[in-house]
């Protein structure tokens, strides 16, 4: 390929829309162009990268015994209604683009394909003799992101590889899950990425176990918490740890009862309360009032108690509420904090926000028009473990000191709700502490169990002749996200530094002065030689100044550059490695002998 025919348009300055280095560089280097918010065109250079990433993914999936297929992007609402996810994906999170056809039938543009593939499996896989089966596809998917950002990292249309496996028993599922784990590690290594596997929350996909693969990068949206000994790593949404030890409530305080009133005018925050009275935050219990909305219309007030020094993990809370309400009320749509204005609109008597205690009576909800008249009460173990504590008195400008569970009120149901933090002690070894890093999620694998097969009645006949639901796993890789994540890990001040395996071209031949016949002829000769040697080569044959060509070569990030300049008169060229910047001058006749071993070792080193 010649640069003169590549439709290459590079930008000198960072586009205003771009926030992180990879987004800026892909736009500047002519890889992508924004069409609308969260929607990008993949230009020729980017398409070559995506094809190479897809090739690596296909090779490893095929190696693992998976079968490639292609599923429809338009999916009937009926399948999603049967699985219980339609309302959550449309009215709840609202991330699914959905529409009605001419006959009034509801359809969705697939962000994922569990329902479709399960319905097909139910039709096609009728006997244990057909199992296990692992099907995968690479296609565009869609999410109606509220705030698309970071280019291909969080877009409304993206390319993804998703695979779905079906099994006769859980042991078979676990085996395939382990095989996919290894396949994913090979994929990311071959693509030149430093990726770590972390425990993850299964989210709206569901299932009993899941693992994310994170590309470590400062611009990552996810916080990874890992132990220094390498034995534990998790997304903060899922991470667990040992909280700091609480400071005992002493100093003459009479503990073990309903608590002594303490005037706390205007001290509605833990920080203000502790500062004014010398309490340690670990001696306090803070109470959060929230409202959970369910698909069936049920609205459930939540009273959540945490130790004062801890932060709520919203994902853990959503999982706890789902487990306690979805069977009766349908899918959880959302959870939002309640305000005084919302309570007044519901017709409730004034609630002492900032001074609430866990003993707040269900009577506070007596006048509710549309909410449940009883709180769902949950507490983190750090709160229920306190023998005596300081909490709100349910009266404005007042707290209770020395309150105890049982005397003040029954202890709420205890469930892990706190967000693990950097510096927390590890559960597997308290001598270890959690360390934080940022990560970009590029892959996620799940053990789904029978969630979808039960809902969609996908059954097979087992060895005993009895019908039972299929066991399932699913396995996703963001192909377009992976490509941008590679740029986030591999760039410098001059541009992109692509790993050889996914670079749009492996070598670029730059003719410094195209008007010089000797340089032009030698450049053409080397270009032809490299093509014949099966090297993916690009020839910069433009009439631009040498400096422009060199800057563009650095910007677009081709791993090797061959410069044909003044030395062409004596048969010399310059070989430059993009990542290290190492340069060497050598006879043009020795170029292949010098380049091919290095190029081949880089290719093989990523296998």
PDB file of N, CA and C in Angstrom, residues 1 22 39 46 70-71 112 228 268 287 340 371 446 505 508 512 532 586:
ATOM      1  N   UNK A   1       0.847  -1.187   0.000  1.00  0.00           N
ATOM      2  CA  UNK A   1       0.000   0.000   0.000  1.00  0.00           C
ATOM      3  C   UNK A   1       0.888   1.245   0.000  1.00  0.00           C
ATOM      4  N   UNK A  22      -5.113   7.987  23.976  1.00  0.00           N
ATOM      5  CA  UNK A  22      -5.442   7.083  22.871  1.00  0.00           C
ATOM      6  C   UNK A  22      -6.494   7.677  21.953  1.00  0.00           C
ATOM      7  N   UNK A  39     -20.401   7.642  18.075  1.00  0.00           N
ATOM      8  CA  UNK A  39     -20.441   6.883  16.817  1.00  0.00           C
ATOM      9  C   UNK A  39     -19.250   7.304  15.962  1.00  0.00           C
ATOM     10  N   UNK A  46      -7.473   2.070  10.642  1.00  0.00           N
ATOM     11  CA  UNK A  46      -8.096   1.441  11.800  1.00  0.00           C
ATOM     12  C   UNK A  46      -8.724   0.106  11.428  1.00  0.00           C
ATOM     13  N   UNK A  70     -23.033 -16.149  13.210  1.00  0.00           N
ATOM     14  CA  UNK A  70     -23.415 -14.737  13.149  1.00  0.00           C
ATOM     15  C   UNK A  70     -24.895 -14.645  13.483  1.00  0.00           C
ATOM     16  N   UNK A  71     -25.199 -13.898  14.528  1.00  0.00           N
ATOM     17  CA  UNK A  71     -26.559 -13.776  15.031  1.00  0.00           C
ATOM     18  C   UNK A  71     -27.153 -12.435  14.619  1.00  0.00           C
ATOM     19  N   UNK A 112     -26.062  -7.425  23.588  1.00  0.00           N
ATOM     20  CA  UNK A 112     -25.552  -8.751  23.915  1.00  0.00           C
ATOM     21  C   UNK A 112     -26.554  -9.769  23.387  1.00  0.00           C
ATOM     22  N   UNK A 228      -0.298  -7.158  47.066  1.00  0.00           N
ATOM     23  CA  UNK A 228       1.087  -7.080  46.632  1.00  0.00           C
ATOM     24  C   UNK A 228       1.698  -8.430  46.325  1.00  0.00           C
ATOM     25  N   UNK A 268     -24.622  17.581  60.515  1.00  0.00           N
ATOM     26  CA  UNK A 268     -25.341  16.539  59.771  1.00  0.00           C
ATOM     27  C   UNK A 268     -24.405  15.585  59.030  1.00  0.00           C
ATOM     28  N   UNK A 287     -26.678   6.327  58.333  1.00  0.00           N
ATOM     29  CA  UNK A 287     -27.862   5.694  57.755  1.00  0.00           C
ATOM     30  C   UNK A 287     -28.224   6.399  56.455  1.00  0.00           C
ATOM     31  N   UNK A 340     -35.400  15.109  50.838  1.00  0.00           N
ATOM     32  CA  UNK A 340     -36.527  15.661  51.583  1.00  0.00           C
ATOM     33  C   UNK A 340     -37.652  16.051  50.640  1.00  0.00           C
ATOM     34  N   UNK A 371     -45.160   4.086  47.643  1.00  0.00           N
ATOM     35  CA  UNK A 371     -44.043   3.295  48.114  1.00  0.00           C
ATOM     36  C   UNK A 371     -44.527   2.193  49.053  1.00  0.00           C
ATOM     37  N   UNK A 446     -18.034 -15.332  31.986  1.00  0.00           N
ATOM     38  CA  UNK A 446     -19.067 -15.596  32.989  1.00  0.00           C
ATOM     39  C   UNK A 446     -19.415 -17.085  33.029  1.00  0.00           C
ATOM     40  N   UNK A 505       0.400  -1.793   9.473  1.00  0.00           N
ATOM     41  CA  UNK A 505       1.519  -2.238   8.636  1.00  0.00           C
ATOM     42  C   UNK A 505       2.704  -2.516   9.544  1.00  0.00           C
ATOM     43  N   UNK A 508       7.231   0.736   7.321  1.00  0.00           N
ATOM     44  CA  UNK A 508       6.965   1.845   6.411  1.00  0.00           C
ATOM     45  C   UNK A 508       8.281   2.261   5.767  1.00  0.00           C
ATOM     46  N   UNK A 512      12.771  10.062   1.477  1.00  0.00           N
ATOM     47  CA  UNK A 512      12.917  11.427   1.988  1.00  0.00           C
ATOM     48  C   UNK A 512      12.651  12.477   0.922  1.00  0.00           C
ATOM     49  N   UNK A 532       7.504  -9.060  -1.469  1.00  0.00           N
ATOM     50  CA  UNK A 532       7.793 -10.430  -1.875  1.00  0.00           C
ATOM     51  C   UNK A 532       8.194 -11.299  -0.686  1.00  0.00           C
ATOM     52  N   UNK A 586      22.712   0.934   7.162  1.00  0.00           N
ATOM     53  CA  UNK A 586      23.207  -0.316   6.587  1.00  0.00           C
ATOM     54  C   UNK A 586      22.993  -0.300   5.086  1.00  0.00           C
TER      55      UNK A 586
END
